[in-house]
Each structure stands twice: as C-alpha cells, then as structure tokens.
Amino acid sequence: MTRMSEPSPIPQLPSPVEHLRSPRTRAVLRIQQGLLRAARQFLTADEGFMELLPPIIGPVTDPGARGAKQVDVDFYGHRYKLMTSGILYKQAALSGFDRVFCVAPNVRLEPLETTSTQRHLAEFHQLDVEIAHASRDEAMTVAEGVLQHMVASVIEEHPQELEQLGRDIGALKELGNGAYVRRSHTDIVASLREIGHDQSPDAEIDWEGERIASERAQQPFFITDYPKGSRGFYDRESTSTPGVLRNFDLIVPEGYGEISSGGEREFEYGRIVARMRETGENPAKYRWYLEMVREGMPGSAGFGIGVERLTRYVTGVDSVWQTSAFPKIPGVVSP
C-alpha cells in the first residue's frame, strides 16, 4: 500500500462523537494501545528502563522542531513554553536513572502547508527514550528492538483489527526482518538529486524527499550523519568528522516517511554553549539546563518515536489525524 503523492486538501474533521463511535477509529485506537503496551513491556521488563512522567511546560523547550512555532504560557508571571519535545528533560532525568523513557505530549504549531503531508499534527505524543553512557549505534539497536517488538505484538494480538482496517500484514512483517540498512545523509541526498529532487545537502531531508525515499524503500532504513546546522544544539558533533552529527532518522516504507529521530547528545558545557551560539540560541535562556551540565551530566544517546505516526504506519490509515482520539491539525480549529 503506497501513500498518494499528490497534495491533499485540508480535511474536514468529524465531530468528536462521530469520530470516536466509528468502528475504524476504535480499531485504530485499540492497536495504538497494543503498541504502547508492548513498548512498556519491552523497555521495562526486557531492557531495564525506568518510566517517568514528563513535564508539559518549562522555561525552555526543544528549539530544533523545524518550521514549528512554540507556544508560550503565563506561569505565575514568568513566560514558560509548552513542550515541543522532552529532550532536555530526558537528559536531566539521567541524573537519577541510567535508562529512562516516557510517553510525552508535544505541542508544535506546524506550518499550514504540513496539512498536505498527512503526517503532521499540532498536538501529538512521542515515546521518548534516553540511555546514559550510550553511543548512537546502541540507541539505534534499542530503537530497532522496541519497534520490532511493538509491531510483532500487534500482529499477534490484534489480527482482527488489522483485517478490519484492510492492512497488509505481510508488509508490516518487513519491519521485523532483521537489522535495518543504514544510509548516510550524503548518500540519500545524492540518490534524490539523481532522480531530479533538488534536496539541499546542508539541510534535513525535506518532506517531499522523505516521501520519495520512503516510497522507493522495501524495508525500514536509518538515515545517519546529518550535517551540523540541520538539527538542534543537543545532537553531538562527531569528533572524527567535524561538521557531521552523530544522529539518525528511521524511515519506514510505503511512503509513510520518518517515524523516529535520535542520536548521541552533547554533554560538555563548552561544546553545548558553542553549539547554542552557532544555532542562534541565547544560552541565558537555558540557565537551569546549563547549571545541570556544569554539575556533571552523563553522555547519552536516545530517540523519540512518534506514537501517532507509528500507529498510522501499522494501521495503514490515510492520515495521522485518524490515529488520535481528539486530533489537532495545523490551522484547523477543533475541540
């Protein structure tokens, strides 16, 4: 099942009652529950992770959400932010535990043009994972393992819902077939330019390029080694290859695109401040975070998996809004 490539109009959302009473919605949400149940089982029972409840507001949030606006809130006379991701708090949590995860709410006011991608919500959730003293490759191995376990569990426990939705289980099983191929950002850029897509070598793979690469893939694959400047200050720059980040995206096939991003983290005070200044961030805004770094923060690696995006891939529905009980689409006023 390949996703349609032409832009789609902004959808008219059903009422909450109509949406939740739909048999398709109920099947999708049961599968989503199964995915989260399997993730918790794998991470806690098999891998020894600690689940924490993440904050949803703070003095600062992840500055690396491309094109999305942050949301300010008045916190007793102080301007706080709604979380666009829990990356800073994941790193902070390693002060108490070596292996942590959470299911974190995120709010990003995405550009209006993202409505045509079928992959963007203004409010969504991530399965966020962070591992102290880990390398990028170790984080990729955990991401691979948890995804394979989640999908295998759903195939085993929710065959009726998958059949009801018309999902090709054979295609899903490709996600569990061994280690995923790893391709560098440079390689992906070259392959896209060869077929006429004008992908910048200095930026993230754009949404159209991501869709093309996803549609041409037969199995999930990692994109590694993004150029410095394309991601936030927290992704660690390679010490052996300056200008290259020790990070990754995980792309699934059939046109569904990226469902997970991660990498190694900067953890040394001087390097973090330098990276903040390079990306135009004011270090003074990050006082609590930098104080923690001064006290000694472990090196780490981690990732986030978009819960709704993964659910869309597993269920085969047309748009990511169909995987949310109360969807918020960029630019669409809804309950």
mmCIF file of C-alpha atoms in Angstrom:
data_model
loop_
_atom_site.group_PDB
_atom_site.id
_atom_site.type_symbol
_atom_site.label_atom_id
_atom_site.label_comp_id
_atom_site.label_asym_id
_atom_site.label_seq_id
_atom_site.Cartn_x
_atom_site.Cartn_y
_atom_site.Cartn_z
ATOM 1 C CA MET A 1 0.000 0.000 0.000
ATOM 2 C CA THR A 2 1.755 3.192 -1.203
ATOM 3 C CA ARG A 3 0.726 6.586 0.043
ATOM 4 C CA MET A 4 -0.656 9.018 -2.530
ATOM 5 C CA SER A 5 1.986 11.552 -3.557
ATOM 6 C CA GLU A 6 -0.221 14.468 -4.650
ATOM 7 C CA PRO A 7 -1.076 17.174 -2.079
ATOM 8 C CA SER A 8 -4.309 16.618 -0.189
ATOM 9 C CA PRO A 9 -6.823 19.299 0.813
ATOM 10 C CA ILE A 10 -7.211 20.286 4.440
ATOM 11 C CA PRO A 11 -9.607 17.688 5.864
ATOM 12 C CA GLN A 12 -12.928 18.409 7.475
ATOM 13 C CA LEU A 13 -12.736 16.685 10.828
ATOM 14 C CA PRO A 14 -15.757 14.764 12.118
ATOM 15 C CA SER A 15 -17.251 15.697 15.454
ATOM 16 C CA PRO A 16 -15.596 14.019 18.464
ATOM 17 C CA VAL A 17 -18.648 11.780 18.985
ATOM 18 C CA GLU A 18 -18.787 10.723 15.331
ATOM 19 C CA HIS A 19 -15.033 10.087 15.278
ATOM 20 C CA LEU A 20 -14.949 8.011 18.456
ATOM 21 C CA ARG A 21 -18.034 5.979 17.561
ATOM 22 C CA SER A 22 -16.514 4.975 14.231
ATOM 23 C CA PRO A 23 -15.569 1.256 14.155
ATOM 24 C CA ARG A 24 -12.398 2.180 12.253
ATOM 25 C CA THR A 25 -11.359 4.692 14.905
ATOM 26 C CA ARG A 26 -11.940 2.171 17.666
ATOM 27 C CA ALA A 27 -9.856 -0.429 15.799
ATOM 28 C CA VAL A 28 -7.034 2.081 15.282
ATOM 29 C CA LEU A 29 -7.004 3.118 18.940
ATOM 30 C CA ARG A 30 -7.021 -0.484 20.157
ATOM 31 C CA ILE A 31 -3.948 -1.106 18.019
ATOM 32 C CA GLN A 32 -2.335 2.044 19.405
ATOM 33 C CA GLN A 33 -2.958 0.796 22.924
ATOM 34 C CA GLY A 34 -1.358 -2.511 21.941
ATOM 35 C CA LEU A 35 1.705 -0.722 20.590
ATOM 36 C CA LEU A 36 2.193 1.219 23.827
ATOM 37 C CA ARG A 37 1.593 -1.837 25.992
ATOM 38 C CA ALA A 38 4.240 -3.752 24.041
ATOM 39 C CA ALA A 39 6.698 -0.846 24.256
ATOM 40 C CA ARG A 40 6.358 -0.668 28.026
ATOM 41 C CA GLN A 41 6.796 -4.418 28.355
ATOM 42 C CA PHE A 42 9.929 -4.435 26.203
ATOM 43 C CA LEU A 43 11.572 -1.399 27.793
ATOM 44 C CA THR A 44 10.810 -2.180 31.444
ATOM 45 C CA ALA A 45 10.811 -5.982 31.638
ATOM 46 C CA ASP A 46 13.358 -6.777 28.930
ATOM 47 C CA GLU A 47 15.658 -3.741 28.891
ATOM 48 C CA GLY A 48 15.511 -2.395 32.454
ATOM 49 C CA PHE A 49 14.244 1.112 31.698
ATOM 50 C CA MET A 50 12.519 3.407 34.181
ATOM 51 C CA GLU A 51 9.311 5.110 33.013
ATOM 52 C CA LEU A 52 8.920 8.707 34.143
ATOM 53 C CA LEU A 53 6.048 11.173 33.817
ATOM 54 C CA PRO A 54 7.329 14.098 31.716
ATOM 55 C CA PRO A 55 6.600 17.802 32.237
ATOM 56 C CA ILE A 56 4.469 19.587 29.669
ATOM 57 C CA ILE A 57 5.660 23.147 30.479
ATOM 58 C CA GLY A 58 9.079 24.578 31.250
ATOM 59 C CA PRO A 59 11.250 27.703 30.940
ATOM 60 C CA VAL A 60 12.546 26.472 27.544
ATOM 61 C CA THR A 61 11.836 23.652 25.155
ATOM 62 C CA ASP A 62 13.460 21.902 22.221
ATOM 63 C CA PRO A 63 14.476 24.583 19.679
ATOM 64 C CA GLY A 64 15.028 22.073 16.889
ATOM 65 C CA ALA A 65 11.447 21.481 15.642
ATOM 66 C CA ARG A 66 11.740 22.604 12.029
ATOM 67 C CA GLY A 67 9.327 25.327 10.992
ATOM 68 C CA ALA A 68 7.062 24.911 14.020
ATOM 69 C CA LYS A 69 6.162 27.737 16.395
ATOM 70 C CA GLN A 70 6.458 27.309 20.145
ATOM 71 C CA VAL A 71 3.558 28.113 22.465
ATOM 72 C CA ASP A 72 4.023 30.484 25.408
ATOM 73 C CA VAL A 73 2.097 30.212 28.675
ATOM 74 C CA ASP A 74 1.969 32.552 31.672
ATOM 75 C CA PHE A 75 3.423 30.611 34.601
ATOM 76 C CA TYR A 76 2.818 32.906 37.588
ATOM 77 C CA GLY A 77 4.247 35.918 35.808
ATOM 78 C CA HIS A 78 7.001 34.013 34.005
ATOM 79 C CA ARG A 79 6.906 33.125 30.321
ATOM 80 C CA TYR A 80 7.115 29.348 30.027
ATOM 81 C CA LYS A 81 6.831 27.070 26.993
ATOM 82 C CA LEU A 82 4.675 24.098 26.153
ATOM 83 C CA MET A 83 6.979 21.209 25.320
ATOM 84 C CA THR A 84 7.750 20.631 21.639
ATOM 85 C CA SER A 85 9.773 17.620 22.804
ATOM 86 C CA GLY A 86 11.140 16.287 26.088
ATOM 87 C CA ILE A 87 14.798 16.134 25.020
ATOM 88 C CA LEU A 88 16.173 18.454 27.721
ATOM 89 C CA TYR A 89 14.243 16.699 30.489
ATOM 90 C CA LYS A 90 15.278 13.272 29.240
ATOM 91 C CA GLN A 91 18.895 14.281 29.664
ATOM 92 C CA ALA A 92 18.168 15.746 33.102
ATOM 93 C CA ALA A 93 16.468 12.502 34.173
ATOM 94 C CA LEU A 94 19.758 10.642 33.690
ATOM 95 C CA SER A 95 20.944 12.309 36.896
ATOM 96 C CA GLY A 96 18.804 9.754 38.723
ATOM 97 C CA PHE A 97 18.461 6.787 36.359
ATOM 98 C CA ASP A 98 20.662 5.381 33.612
ATOM 99 C CA ARG A 99 17.851 4.234 31.298
ATOM 100 C CA VAL A 100 14.637 6.240 31.063
ATOM 101 C CA PHE A 101 11.584 6.545 28.852
ATOM 102 C CA CYS A 102 8.279 8.343 28.816
ATOM 103 C CA VAL A 103 5.233 8.810 26.632
ATOM 104 C CA ALA A 104 5.427 12.558 26.235
ATOM 105 C CA PRO A 105 2.826 15.038 24.946
ATOM 106 C CA ASN A 106 4.163 17.574 22.448
ATOM 107 C CA VAL A 107 2.663 20.764 21.019
ATOM 108 C CA ARG A 108 4.053 22.228 17.793
ATOM 109 C CA LEU A 109 2.234 24.850 15.752
ATOM 110 C CA GLU A 110 3.322 23.411 12.411
ATOM 111 C CA PRO A 111 3.268 25.487 9.185
ATOM 112 C CA LEU A 112 -0.070 25.307 7.373
ATOM 113 C CA GLU A 113 1.488 23.572 4.379
ATOM 114 C CA THR A 114 2.130 20.494 6.524
ATOM 115 C CA THR A 115 -1.562 19.598 6.315
ATOM 116 C CA SER A 116 -0.895 18.189 2.833
ATOM 117 C CA THR A 117 1.714 15.708 4.118
ATOM 118 C CA GLN A 118 -0.848 13.661 6.107
ATOM 119 C CA ARG A 119 1.931 13.224 8.717
ATOM 120 C CA HIS A 120 1.706 16.300 10.948
ATOM 121 C CA LEU A 121 -0.356 17.137 13.995
ATOM 122 C CA ALA A 122 -0.233 20.250 16.155
ATOM 123 C CA GLU A 123 -0.549 18.061 19.258
ATOM 124 C CA PHE A 124 0.946 14.583 19.374
ATOM 125 C CA HIS A 125 2.837 12.110 21.562
ATOM 126 C CA GLN A 126 6.289 10.609 21.460
ATOM 127 C CA LEU A 127 7.717 7.503 23.013
ATOM 128 C CA ASP A 128 10.919 9.150 24.289
ATOM 129 C CA VAL A 129 13.936 7.041 25.289
ATOM 130 C CA GLU A 130 17.341 8.067 26.678
ATOM 131 C CA ILE A 131 20.317 5.927 27.706
ATOM 132 C CA ALA A 132 23.268 7.150 29.783
ATOM 133 C CA HIS A 133 26.789 6.433 28.502
ATOM 134 C CA ALA A 134 25.394 5.044 25.234
ATOM 135 C CA SER A 135 26.527 5.528 21.660
ATOM 136 C CA ARG A 136 24.357 6.330 18.679
ATOM 137 C CA ASP A 137 24.629 2.731 17.496
ATOM 138 C CA GLU A 138 23.417 1.453 20.873
ATOM 139 C CA ALA A 139 20.410 3.789 20.708
ATOM 140 C CA MET A 140 19.651 2.603 17.171
ATOM 141 C CA THR A 141 19.742 -1.006 18.350
ATOM 142 C CA VAL A 142 17.233 -0.259 21.117
ATOM 143 C CA ALA A 143 15.001 1.665 18.687
ATOM 144 C CA GLU A 144 15.097 -1.260 16.287
ATOM 145 C CA GLY A 145 14.309 -3.725 19.065
ATOM 146 C CA VAL A 146 11.393 -1.848 20.574
ATOM 147 C CA LEU A 147 9.812 -1.195 17.176
ATOM 148 C CA GLN A 148 10.096 -4.803 16.129
ATOM 149 C CA HIS A 149 8.596 -5.948 19.422
ATOM 150 C CA MET A 150 5.732 -3.443 19.200
ATOM 151 C CA VAL A 151 4.749 -4.422 15.682
ATOM 152 C CA ALA A 152 5.149 -8.179 16.267
ATOM 153 C CA SER A 153 2.914 -7.908 19.347
ATOM 154 C CA VAL A 154 0.195 -6.084 17.424
ATOM 155 C CA ILE A 155 0.294 -8.621 14.582
ATOM 156 C CA GLU A 156 -0.144 -11.407 17.137
ATOM 157 C CA GLU A 157 -2.694 -9.748 19.424
ATOM 158 C CA HIS A 158 -4.788 -7.610 17.041
ATOM 159 C CA PRO A 159 -5.268 -9.584 13.813
ATOM 160 C CA GLN A 160 -8.988 -8.834 13.721
ATOM 161 C CA GLU A 161 -8.457 -5.083 13.924
ATOM 162 C CA LEU A 162 -5.758 -5.199 11.230
ATOM 163 C CA GLU A 163 -8.073 -7.217 8.983
ATOM 164 C CA GLN A 164 -10.926 -4.814 9.667
ATOM 165 C CA LEU A 165 -8.704 -1.941 8.530
ATOM 166 C CA GLY A 166 -7.512 -3.835 5.456
ATOM 167 C CA ARG A 167 -3.845 -3.648 6.481
ATOM 168 C CA ASP A 168 -1.393 -5.886 4.636
ATOM 169 C CA ILE A 169 0.238 -7.835 7.471
ATOM 170 C CA GLY A 170 2.876 -9.149 5.074
ATOM 171 C CA ALA A 171 4.135 -5.611 4.522
ATOM 172 C CA LEU A 172 4.245 -4.989 8.268
ATOM 173 C CA LYS A 173 6.344 -8.074 8.844
ATOM 174 C CA GLU A 174 9.184 -6.422 6.897
ATOM 175 C CA LEU A 175 9.702 -4.183 9.922
ATOM 176 C CA GLY A 176 10.713 -7.223 11.942
ATOM 177 C CA ASN A 177 13.023 -8.845 9.409
ATOM 178 C CA GLY A 178 16.489 -8.355 10.876
ATOM 179 C CA ALA A 179 18.703 -5.300 11.194
ATOM 180 C CA TYR A 180 17.765 -2.188 9.231
ATOM 181 C CA VAL A 181 20.000 -0.795 6.496
ATOM 182 C CA ARG A 182 21.927 2.352 7.449
ATOM 183 C CA ARG A 183 22.423 5.058 4.819
ATOM 184 C CA SER A 184 24.218 8.351 5.298
ATOM 185 C CA HIS A 185 22.563 11.722 4.739
ATOM 186 C CA THR A 186 25.084 12.314 1.925
ATOM 187 C CA ASP A 187 24.011 9.090 0.198
ATOM 188 C CA ILE A 188 20.301 9.941 0.457
ATOM 189 C CA VAL A 189 20.889 13.457 -0.891
ATOM 190 C CA ALA A 190 22.809 12.063 -3.866
ATOM 191 C CA SER A 191 20.119 9.497 -4.667
ATOM 192 C CA LEU A 192 17.368 12.137 -4.520
ATOM 193 C CA ARG A 193 19.274 14.558 -6.736
ATOM 194 C CA GLU A 194 19.878 11.783 -9.254
ATOM 195 C CA ILE A 195 16.132 11.439 -9.810
ATOM 196 C CA GLY A 196 15.564 15.196 -10.031
ATOM 197 C CA HIS A 197 14.615 16.165 -6.489
ATOM 198 C CA ASP A 198 16.575 19.293 -5.517
ATOM 199 C CA GLN A 199 17.460 18.256 -1.967
ATOM 200 C CA SER A 200 19.843 20.592 -0.136
ATOM 201 C CA PRO A 201 22.992 18.838 1.119
ATOM 202 C CA ASP A 202 23.106 21.188 4.115
ATOM 203 C CA ALA A 203 19.599 20.646 5.486
ATOM 204 C CA GLU A 204 17.340 17.929 6.818
ATOM 205 C CA ILE A 205 15.751 15.743 4.169
ATOM 206 C CA ASP A 206 12.688 17.775 3.227
ATOM 207 C CA TRP A 207 9.177 16.357 3.443
ATOM 208 C CA GLU A 208 8.902 15.575 -0.268
ATOM 209 C CA GLY A 209 12.349 13.980 -0.333
ATOM 210 C CA GLU A 210 11.444 11.901 2.682
ATOM 211 C CA ARG A 211 8.280 10.706 0.978
ATOM 212 C CA ILE A 212 10.165 9.777 -2.197
ATOM 213 C CA ALA A 213 12.851 7.861 -0.308
ATOM 214 C CA SER A 214 10.169 6.104 1.730
ATOM 215 C CA GLU A 215 8.141 5.070 -1.325
ATOM 216 C CA ARG A 216 11.241 3.648 -3.027
ATOM 217 C CA ALA A 217 12.220 1.566 0.023
ATOM 218 C CA GLN A 218 11.298 -2.068 0.508
ATOM 219 C CA GLN A 219 12.240 -2.181 4.201
ATOM 220 C CA PRO A 220 12.749 0.300 7.039
ATOM 221 C CA PHE A 221 16.129 2.054 6.998
ATOM 222 C CA PHE A 222 18.136 4.545 9.040
ATOM 223 C CA ILE A 223 19.467 7.846 7.719
ATOM 224 C CA THR A 224 22.597 8.825 9.670
ATOM 225 C CA ASP A 225 25.133 11.647 9.869
ATOM 226 C CA TYR A 226 23.108 14.795 9.267
ATOM 227 C CA PRO A 227 25.128 17.981 8.682
ATOM 228 C CA LYS A 228 25.723 20.289 11.621
ATOM 229 C CA GLY A 229 23.244 23.144 11.493
ATOM 230 C CA SER A 230 20.381 20.933 10.362
ATOM 231 C CA ARG A 231 19.466 19.865 13.912
ATOM 232 C CA GLY A 232 19.418 21.301 17.431
ATOM 233 C CA PHE A 233 22.444 22.040 19.605
ATOM 234 C CA TYR A 234 21.990 18.820 21.599
ATOM 235 C CA ASP A 235 22.882 16.384 18.776
ATOM 236 C CA ARG A 236 26.569 15.603 19.235
ATOM 237 C CA GLU A 237 29.047 16.624 16.568
ATOM 238 C CA SER A 238 31.448 13.883 15.510
ATOM 239 C CA THR A 239 34.949 14.310 16.933
ATOM 240 C CA SER A 240 36.471 12.469 13.979
ATOM 241 C CA THR A 241 34.403 14.116 11.219
ATOM 242 C CA PRO A 242 33.776 17.786 12.080
ATOM 243 C CA GLY A 243 30.554 19.181 10.672
ATOM 244 C CA VAL A 244 28.746 15.828 10.885
ATOM 245 C CA LEU A 245 26.290 14.936 13.644
ATOM 246 C CA ARG A 246 26.081 11.569 15.391
ATOM 247 C CA ASN A 247 22.350 11.230 14.834
ATOM 248 C CA PHE A 248 19.726 9.363 12.839
ATOM 249 C CA ASP A 249 16.199 9.163 11.475
ATOM 250 C CA LEU A 250 14.268 5.937 10.973
ATOM 251 C CA ILE A 251 12.264 5.801 7.729
ATOM 252 C CA VAL A 252 9.569 3.214 7.100
ATOM 253 C CA PRO A 253 8.496 2.181 3.577
ATOM 254 C CA GLU A 254 5.281 2.670 1.569
ATOM 255 C CA GLY A 255 5.554 6.474 1.659
ATOM 256 C CA TYR A 256 4.918 6.809 5.401
ATOM 257 C CA GLY A 257 8.284 8.509 5.972
ATOM 258 C CA GLU A 258 10.097 9.186 9.235
ATOM 259 C CA ILE A 259 8.734 7.756 12.467
ATOM 260 C CA SER A 260 11.752 8.124 14.767
ATOM 261 C CA SER A 261 14.684 10.505 15.291
ATOM 262 C CA GLY A 262 17.583 10.298 17.699
ATOM 263 C CA GLY A 263 21.300 10.426 18.262
ATOM 264 C CA GLU A 264 24.138 10.992 20.672
ATOM 265 C CA ARG A 265 23.937 14.113 22.861
ATOM 266 C CA GLU A 266 26.363 16.871 23.610
ATOM 267 C CA PHE A 267 27.111 16.850 27.336
ATOM 268 C CA GLU A 268 30.170 19.093 27.819
ATOM 269 C CA TYR A 269 29.472 22.664 28.889
ATOM 270 C CA GLY A 270 31.801 24.416 26.457
ATOM 271 C CA ARG A 271 30.628 22.447 23.452
ATOM 272 C CA ILE A 272 26.960 22.975 24.307
ATOM 273 C CA VAL A 273 27.338 26.741 24.708
ATOM 274 C CA ALA A 274 29.287 26.943 21.447
ATOM 275 C CA ARG A 275 26.606 24.944 19.628
ATOM 276 C CA MET A 276 23.852 27.118 21.117
ATOM 277 C CA ARG A 277 25.554 30.250 19.811
ATOM 278 C CA GLU A 278 26.131 28.662 16.399
ATOM 279 C CA THR A 279 22.414 27.890 16.093
ATOM 280 C CA GLY A 280 21.350 31.375 17.246
ATOM 281 C CA GLU A 281 20.183 30.312 20.689
ATOM 282 C CA ASN A 282 20.734 32.514 23.750
ATOM 283 C CA PRO A 283 22.486 30.419 26.443
ATOM 284 C CA ALA A 284 20.964 32.625 29.164
ATOM 285 C CA LYS A 285 17.519 31.158 28.371
ATOM 286 C CA TYR A 286 18.825 27.691 29.256
ATOM 287 C CA ARG A 287 20.161 28.565 32.711
ATOM 288 C CA TRP A 288 18.682 25.559 34.564
ATOM 289 C CA TYR A 289 19.891 23.191 31.868
ATOM 290 C CA LEU A 290 23.411 24.641 31.726
ATOM 291 C CA GLU A 291 23.686 24.611 35.533
ATOM 292 C CA MET A 292 22.909 20.905 35.407
ATOM 293 C CA VAL A 293 25.575 20.434 32.721
ATOM 294 C CA ARG A 294 28.146 22.260 34.879
ATOM 295 C CA GLU A 295 27.390 19.902 37.753
ATOM 296 C CA GLY A 296 28.119 16.954 35.510
ATOM 297 C CA MET A 297 25.701 15.377 33.075
ATOM 298 C CA PRO A 298 26.482 11.950 31.605
ATOM 299 C CA GLY A 299 26.962 11.474 27.917
ATOM 300 C CA SER A 300 23.967 9.732 26.415
ATOM 301 C CA ALA A 301 22.071 8.728 23.323
ATOM 302 C CA GLY A 302 18.376 8.379 22.736
ATOM 303 C CA PHE A 303 15.458 8.741 20.378
ATOM 304 C CA GLY A 304 11.789 9.562 20.066
ATOM 305 C CA ILE A 305 9.167 7.547 18.208
ATOM 306 C CA GLY A 306 6.077 9.402 17.040
ATOM 307 C CA VAL A 307 3.205 7.405 18.526
ATOM 308 C CA GLU A 308 0.586 8.637 16.077
ATOM 309 C CA ARG A 309 2.917 8.292 13.086
ATOM 310 C CA LEU A 310 3.807 4.749 14.043
ATOM 311 C CA THR A 311 0.120 3.971 14.543
ATOM 312 C CA ARG A 312 -0.639 5.330 11.080
ATOM 313 C CA TYR A 313 2.011 3.101 9.549
ATOM 314 C CA VAL A 314 0.870 -0.001 11.405
ATOM 315 C CA THR A 315 -2.843 0.541 10.702
ATOM 316 C CA GLY A 316 -2.450 1.819 7.139
ATOM 317 C CA VAL A 317 -4.887 4.710 7.561
ATOM 318 C CA ASP A 318 -4.651 7.635 5.172
ATOM 319 C CA SER A 319 -3.793 10.414 7.605
ATOM 320 C CA VAL A 320 -2.172 10.761 11.008
ATOM 321 C CA TRP A 321 -5.189 12.628 12.411
ATOM 322 C CA GLN A 322 -7.138 9.350 12.197
ATOM 323 C CA THR A 323 -4.849 7.876 14.879
ATOM 324 C CA SER A 324 -5.745 10.447 17.531
ATOM 325 C CA ALA A 325 -8.840 10.333 19.723
ATOM 326 C CA PHE A 326 -9.014 14.151 19.693
ATOM 327 C CA PRO A 327 -6.945 15.284 16.678
ATOM 328 C CA LYS A 328 -5.440 18.737 16.327
ATOM 329 C CA ILE A 329 -4.476 19.527 12.730
ATOM 330 C CA PRO A 330 -2.346 22.591 11.882
ATOM 331 C CA GLY A 331 -4.622 25.504 11.117
ATOM 332 C CA VAL A 332 -7.888 23.670 11.864
ATOM 333 C CA VAL A 333 -9.834 24.885 14.898
ATOM 334 C CA SER A 334 -11.109 21.774 16.686
ATOM 335 C CA PRO A 335 -12.101 20.596 20.194
#
